[in-house]
Amino acid sequence: MQAIYWVLTWACHRKCRHCYDDRFRPYVRDELKLVVAEGQMAYRSILNNLPDDMTFLDPDAVTRKRSLLVLAGGELLIDGVREELFYPALEAIRERWGDRAPYISVQTTGDVLTHERIGAMLSRGVRTIAVASIDDYHVGFEGEKKYTFMQAIREMMAPFGAVEIDLGGARDPKLQSSAPATGREAMGEGPFFLFFGAQPELWIGELWPRGRAWANGLSNANYTTNFCSRWSGGKNFMNHGEAGSEVAIEPDGSVYPCCLKTRAPLGNLTEERLTDILDSLKGHPAFAAINAGDPEAMGLAAGWTREKYREESTQRDPQGRQMQNVCLGCDAFFEQHLKGEIERLRATRLAR
């Protein structure tokens, strides 16, 4: 895969109103131990069922490139998660692939970063630290506060020689790094750090129609907003080994074609290999449509016209707003047609 987005735990120290999944929230005492145990029980099996070869073919490159493994929460650096799950998972990744390990990027809100924790991550193979809270939805980072916070992070990163990069696209010059406009590969092995968040002009500016963002009426994605064809959407998810391929994994091993997550997982990585799951979907018209970044075509073979898909993509959100988005149509098609089909495909794979 070019990239894998792996949520190790639902535990977080925040309960942001724009979050795409309401399972991300604070947990305490025994409840925290239980939610962390979900990831503890699954991560080794998940690693074993990821490809042995974590590289992909970039048509513009002479040689294959190393994959990107994005580790996220929740928040992986809080007490009860850091030592119990996150650091052991980093060490298991190194055991699994050694020098052939994928590049590791860790997402954090940044407000729990310390000098010691940065060193602990880098010593365990982390290449990039992504501070994913730079927007006005995160309490404490509104307005000018975010820039003061960013400067504090820069000063914290300096002793490690970490180079600041950015995702590109931000119009606010204060959110742009001073690094040269070049890829990380051309800049060496790192370490690197970057800032991003739900800024209006970036890839998730409209907010996914999911979780608390949906419940609070914060998603402004309309029918022209095709998250499926964007970064971390479903486009190319089946093309493992090739540029553009990416999947998302939940703490229990459930795997999805996109970070938004479809109404049902494609399979579970605690019981079967990722490539087996993806290969079993090839030739299926609905999954081929997702893979093409054209979710509106999901139901054509099942009698859903594009007009029917658009009708099913319309609903009222919990705030009473009439909304229309291709993700909602995907949800409807999964509910009405694909859940049972996915289970049939899974049973066939496991029987083999």
Coordinates of C-alpha atoms in Angstrom, one line a residue:
M1 CA 0.0 0.0 0.0
Q2 CA 1.1 3.6 -0.5
A3 CA -0.5 4.4 2.9
I4 CA -2.3 2.9 5.8
Y5 CA -4.2 4.9 8.3
W6 CA -4.4 3.0 11.6
V7 CA -6.4 4.2 14.6
L8 CA -4.9 2.4 17.5
T9 CA -7.4 3.5 20.1
W10 CA -10.6 5.5 20.6
A11 CA -9.2 7.0 23.8
C12 CA -8.6 10.8 23.7
H13 CA -8.3 13.6 26.2
R14 CA -10.6 15.8 24.1
K15 CA -14.2 15.6 22.9
C16 CA -14.1 18.0 20.0
R17 CA -17.4 19.1 18.5
H18 CA -16.2 18.6 14.9
C19 CA -14.8 15.0 15.4
Y20 CA -15.8 12.5 12.8
D21 CA -16.4 9.7 15.3
D22 CA -18.1 10.1 18.7
R23 CA -16.1 7.1 20.0
F24 CA -13.1 9.5 20.3
R25 CA -13.5 10.9 23.8
P26 CA -12.1 10.7 27.3
Y27 CA -12.3 7.4 29.1
V28 CA -11.4 6.9 32.8
R29 CA -10.3 4.1 35.1
D30 CA -11.7 0.7 34.1
E31 CA -13.4 2.1 31.0
L32 CA -10.0 3.4 29.8
K33 CA -8.4 0.0 30.4
L34 CA -11.1 -1.7 28.4
V35 CA -10.9 0.6 25.4
V36 CA -7.1 0.4 25.3
A37 CA -7.3 -3.4 25.7
E38 CA -9.2 -3.6 22.4
G39 CA -6.1 -2.3 20.6
Q40 CA -3.7 -4.3 22.8
M41 CA -5.4 -7.5 21.8
A42 CA -5.5 -6.8 18.1
Y43 CA -2.3 -5.0 17.1
R44 CA 0.0 -7.9 16.7
S45 CA -2.5 -9.9 14.6
I46 CA -3.1 -6.8 12.5
L47 CA 0.7 -6.4 11.9
N48 CA 1.0 -10.0 10.9
N49 CA -1.8 -9.7 8.3
L50 CA -0.3 -6.6 6.6
P51 CA 1.8 -7.2 3.5
D52 CA 5.4 -8.4 4.0
D53 CA 6.4 -5.9 1.3
M54 CA 5.5 -2.5 2.5
T55 CA 6.4 -0.6 -0.7
F56 CA 4.5 0.7 -3.7
L57 CA 5.2 1.4 -7.3
D58 CA 5.3 5.0 -8.2
P59 CA 5.2 5.4 -12.0
D60 CA 7.4 8.5 -11.8
A61 CA 10.1 6.7 -9.7
V62 CA 12.8 4.4 -10.8
T63 CA 12.5 2.2 -7.7
R64 CA 9.7 1.2 -5.4
K65 CA 9.0 3.6 -2.5
R66 CA 8.4 2.8 1.1
S67 CA 4.8 2.9 2.3
L68 CA 3.5 5.3 4.8
L69 CA 2.0 4.0 8.1
V70 CA 0.0 6.7 9.9
L71 CA -0.7 5.9 13.5
A72 CA -3.4 7.9 15.2
G73 CA -6.0 8.0 17.9
G74 CA -7.7 9.4 19.8
E75 CA -4.5 10.6 21.4
L76 CA -1.6 8.1 21.6
L77 CA 0.5 10.1 24.0
I78 CA -1.9 10.3 27.0
D79 CA -1.4 8.3 30.2
G80 CA -2.9 4.9 29.9
V81 CA -2.3 4.6 26.2
R82 CA 1.3 5.7 25.7
E83 CA 3.2 3.0 27.6
E84 CA 0.4 0.4 27.4
L85 CA -0.3 0.4 23.7
F86 CA 1.5 3.0 21.6
Y87 CA 5.2 2.3 22.4
P88 CA 4.7 -1.5 22.3
A89 CA 3.0 -1.1 18.8
L90 CA 6.0 0.9 17.6
E91 CA 8.4 -1.7 18.8
A92 CA 6.3 -4.5 17.2
I93 CA 6.4 -2.6 13.8
R94 CA 10.2 -2.6 14.0
E95 CA 10.2 -6.3 14.9
R96 CA 7.8 -7.1 12.0
W97 CA 9.7 -5.4 9.2
G98 CA 13.1 -4.3 10.5
D99 CA 15.0 -2.1 8.1
R100 CA 12.2 -2.7 5.6
A101 CA 9.6 -1.0 7.8
P102 CA 7.2 1.6 6.3
Y103 CA 7.8 5.2 7.2
I104 CA 5.8 6.0 10.3
S105 CA 3.8 9.2 10.9
V106 CA 2.1 9.8 14.2
Q107 CA -0.9 12.2 14.6
T108 CA -1.2 14.0 17.9
T109 CA -3.1 17.1 19.1
G110 CA 0.4 18.4 20.2
D111 CA -0.7 19.7 23.6
V112 CA 0.6 16.5 25.3
L113 CA 3.9 16.6 23.5
T114 CA 7.0 16.7 25.8
H115 CA 10.7 16.6 25.0
E116 CA 10.8 13.1 26.5
R117 CA 7.9 11.8 24.4
I118 CA 9.3 13.2 21.2
G119 CA 12.6 11.4 21.9
A120 CA 10.8 8.2 22.8
M121 CA 8.9 8.3 19.4
L122 CA 11.9 9.1 17.3
S123 CA 14.0 6.4 19.0
R124 CA 11.3 3.8 18.1
G125 CA 11.2 4.6 14.4
V126 CA 8.8 7.5 14.0
R127 CA 9.7 9.7 11.1
T128 CA 7.0 12.4 11.1
I129 CA 5.1 13.9 13.9
A130 CA 1.9 15.5 12.6
V131 CA 0.2 18.0 14.9
A132 CA -3.4 17.7 13.8
S133 CA -5.2 20.4 15.8
I134 CA -4.5 23.6 14.1
D135 CA -8.0 25.0 13.6
D136 CA -10.6 26.9 15.5
Y137 CA -12.6 23.8 16.5
H138 CA -9.9 22.7 19.1
V139 CA -10.5 24.5 22.4
G140 CA -7.5 26.6 23.3
F141 CA -6.2 27.0 19.7
E142 CA -8.8 29.5 18.4
G143 CA -7.6 32.5 16.5
E144 CA -4.2 33.8 17.3
K145 CA -3.7 31.2 20.0
K146 CA -2.9 28.5 17.4
Y147 CA 0.2 30.5 16.2
T148 CA 1.6 30.8 19.7
F149 CA 1.1 27.1 20.1
M150 CA 2.8 26.3 16.8
Q151 CA 5.9 28.4 17.8
A152 CA 6.1 26.5 21.1
I153 CA 6.1 23.2 19.1
R154 CA 8.8 24.5 16.8
E155 CA 11.0 25.3 19.7
M156 CA 10.4 21.8 21.2
M157 CA 11.3 20.1 17.9
A158 CA 14.5 22.2 17.3
P159 CA 16.9 20.1 19.6
F160 CA 16.0 17.0 17.6
G161 CA 16.8 18.6 14.2
A162 CA 13.3 18.0 13.0
V163 CA 12.4 19.8 9.7
E164 CA 9.0 21.4 9.4
I165 CA 7.1 20.6 6.3
D166 CA 3.4 21.2 5.3
L167 CA 0.7 19.5 3.4
G168 CA 0.3 22.4 1.0
G169 CA -2.8 24.3 0.1
A170 CA -3.1 26.5 3.2
R171 CA -3.6 30.1 2.2
D172 CA -2.7 31.5 5.6
P173 CA 1.0 32.3 5.4
K174 CA 1.3 31.6 9.2
L175 CA 0.3 28.0 8.5
Q176 CA 2.9 27.4 5.9
S177 CA 6.3 26.0 6.7
S178 CA 9.6 27.6 5.6
A179 CA 10.9 24.2 4.3
P180 CA 11.7 23.9 0.6
A181 CA 8.9 22.8 -1.7
T182 CA 10.0 19.3 -2.1
G183 CA 9.0 15.8 -1.0
R184 CA 10.2 14.2 2.2
E185 CA 12.2 11.6 0.2
A186 CA 14.3 14.3 -1.3
M187 CA 15.0 15.8 2.1
G188 CA 16.4 12.6 3.7
E189 CA 15.2 10.4 6.5
G190 CA 14.0 13.1 8.8
P191 CA 12.7 13.6 11.4
F192 CA 10.0 15.8 10.2
F193 CA 7.0 17.6 11.8
L194 CA 4.0 19.3 10.3
F195 CA 0.8 21.2 11.3
F196 CA -2.7 20.7 10.0
G197 CA -6.3 20.8 11.0
A198 CA -9.8 21.4 9.7
Q199 CA -8.9 24.6 7.9
P200 CA -11.5 25.8 5.3
E201 CA -9.2 25.6 2.3
L202 CA -7.7 22.2 3.1
W203 CA -8.8 18.7 2.1
I204 CA -11.3 18.3 5.0
G205 CA -12.4 21.9 5.2
E206 CA -16.1 21.0 4.7
L207 CA -15.9 18.4 7.4
W208 CA -17.0 14.8 6.9
P209 CA -20.7 14.0 7.4
R210 CA -19.8 11.8 10.3
G211 CA -19.8 11.7 14.1
R212 CA -20.1 14.8 16.1
A213 CA -19.5 17.0 13.1
W214 CA -22.7 15.6 11.6
A215 CA -24.6 15.7 14.9
N216 CA -23.6 19.3 15.5
G217 CA -24.5 20.5 12.0
L218 CA -20.9 21.4 11.2
S219 CA -20.5 19.5 7.9
N220 CA -21.0 21.7 4.9
A221 CA -20.1 19.1 2.3
N222 CA -22.5 19.2 -0.6
Y223 CA -23.1 17.0 -3.6
T224 CA -20.1 18.4 -5.5
T225 CA -17.8 17.5 -2.5
N226 CA -16.5 14.1 -3.5
F227 CA -14.4 12.9 -0.5
C228 CA -14.1 9.5 -2.2
S229 CA -11.7 10.9 -4.8
R230 CA -9.6 12.9 -2.3
W231 CA -6.6 12.0 -0.2
S232 CA -7.7 9.3 2.2
G233 CA -10.8 8.6 0.3
G234 CA -11.7 5.3 -1.4
K235 CA -10.1 6.0 -4.7
N236 CA -7.4 3.3 -5.6
F237 CA -7.9 1.5 -2.3
M238 CA -7.9 -1.9 -3.9
N239 CA -4.7 -1.3 -6.0
H240 CA -2.3 -2.6 -3.4
G241 CA 1.3 -2.2 -4.4
E242 CA 0.5 0.9 -6.5
A243 CA 0.5 4.6 -6.0
G244 CA -2.6 6.0 -4.4
S245 CA -3.6 2.8 -2.6
E246 CA -4.7 3.4 1.0
V247 CA -7.0 1.8 3.6
A248 CA -8.1 2.7 7.1
I249 CA -8.0 0.3 10.1
E250 CA -9.9 0.5 13.4
P251 CA -8.5 -0.6 16.8
D252 CA -10.2 -4.0 16.6
G253 CA -8.8 -4.7 13.1
S254 CA -11.8 -3.7 11.0
V255 CA -10.6 -2.4 7.7
Y256 CA -12.3 0.2 5.5
P257 CA -11.7 1.7 2.0
C258 CA -11.5 5.2 3.3
C259 CA -10.9 7.2 6.5
L260 CA -14.5 8.3 6.5
K261 CA -15.4 4.6 6.8
T262 CA -18.2 2.9 5.0
R263 CA -21.3 1.6 6.8
A264 CA -19.7 -1.9 7.2
P265 CA -16.0 -2.9 7.3
L266 CA -14.5 -4.9 4.4
G267 CA -13.1 -7.5 6.7
N268 CA -11.0 -7.8 9.9
L269 CA -7.2 -8.0 10.0
T270 CA -7.1 -10.1 13.1
E271 CA -8.5 -13.0 11.1
E272 CA -7.2 -12.7 7.5
R273 CA -4.7 -10.9 5.4
L274 CA -5.3 -7.4 3.9
T275 CA -4.4 -8.5 0.4
D276 CA -6.8 -11.4 0.5
I277 CA -9.6 -9.1 1.6
L278 CA -8.8 -6.6 -1.2
D279 CA -8.4 -9.2 -3.9
S280 CA -11.7 -10.8 -3.1
L281 CA -13.4 -7.5 -3.9
K282 CA -11.9 -7.0 -7.4
G283 CA -14.4 -7.3 -10.2
H284 CA -17.3 -6.3 -7.9
P285 CA -19.0 -3.3 -9.5
A286 CA -19.8 -1.5 -6.3
F287 CA -16.2 -1.7 -5.0
A288 CA -14.9 -0.9 -8.4
A289 CA -16.8 2.3 -8.4
I290 CA -15.3 3.3 -5.0
N291 CA -11.9 2.3 -6.3
A292 CA -12.5 4.7 -9.2
G293 CA -13.5 7.5 -7.0
D294 CA -17.0 7.5 -8.5
P295 CA -19.3 6.4 -5.7
E296 CA -22.3 7.5 -7.7
A297 CA -21.7 4.5 -9.9
M298 CA -21.9 2.0 -7.0
G299 CA -25.4 0.8 -7.7
L300 CA -25.6 0.8 -11.5
A301 CA -25.2 -2.9 -11.7
A302 CA -27.9 -3.3 -9.0
G303 CA -30.5 -1.1 -10.7
W304 CA -29.6 2.1 -9.0
T305 CA -29.4 4.9 -11.5
R306 CA -27.2 7.9 -10.8
E307 CA -30.5 9.8 -10.2
K308 CA -31.5 7.2 -7.7
Y309 CA -28.1 7.4 -5.9
R310 CA -28.5 11.2 -5.7
E311 CA -32.0 10.8 -4.2
E312 CA -30.6 8.5 -1.6
S313 CA -27.8 11.0 -0.9
T314 CA -30.3 13.5 0.5
Q315 CA -31.3 13.6 4.1
R316 CA -31.8 16.0 7.1
D317 CA -29.0 16.2 9.6
P318 CA -29.7 16.2 13.3
Q319 CA -30.0 20.0 13.2
G320 CA -32.8 19.8 10.6
R321 CA -30.7 21.0 7.6
Q322 CA -31.5 19.4 4.3
M323 CA -28.1 17.9 3.2
Q324 CA -26.9 16.1 0.1
N325 CA -23.5 14.4 -0.1
V326 CA -22.2 11.4 -2.0
C327 CA -21.0 9.8 1.3
L328 CA -24.7 9.7 2.4
G329 CA -25.6 7.8 -0.8
C330 CA -22.7 5.4 -0.1
D331 CA -24.1 4.8 3.4
A332 CA -27.6 4.1 2.0
F333 CA -26.2 1.6 -0.6
F334 CA -24.2 -0.2 2.0
E335 CA -27.2 -0.5 4.3
Q336 CA -29.6 -1.7 1.6
H337 CA -27.3 -3.9 -0.5
L338 CA -23.7 -4.4 0.5
K339 CA -23.6 -5.5 4.2
G340 CA -24.9 -9.0 3.4
E341 CA -22.7 -9.2 0.3
I342 CA -19.6 -8.3 2.3
E343 CA -20.4 -11.0 4.8
R344 CA -20.8 -13.6 2.0
L345 CA -17.5 -12.7 0.6
R346 CA -15.9 -13.0 4.0
A347 CA -17.4 -16.4 4.6
T348 CA -16.0 -17.5 1.2
R349 CA -12.5 -16.3 2.0
L350 CA -12.5 -17.9 5.4
A351 CA -13.8 -21.2 4.0
R352 CA -10.8 -21.2 1.6

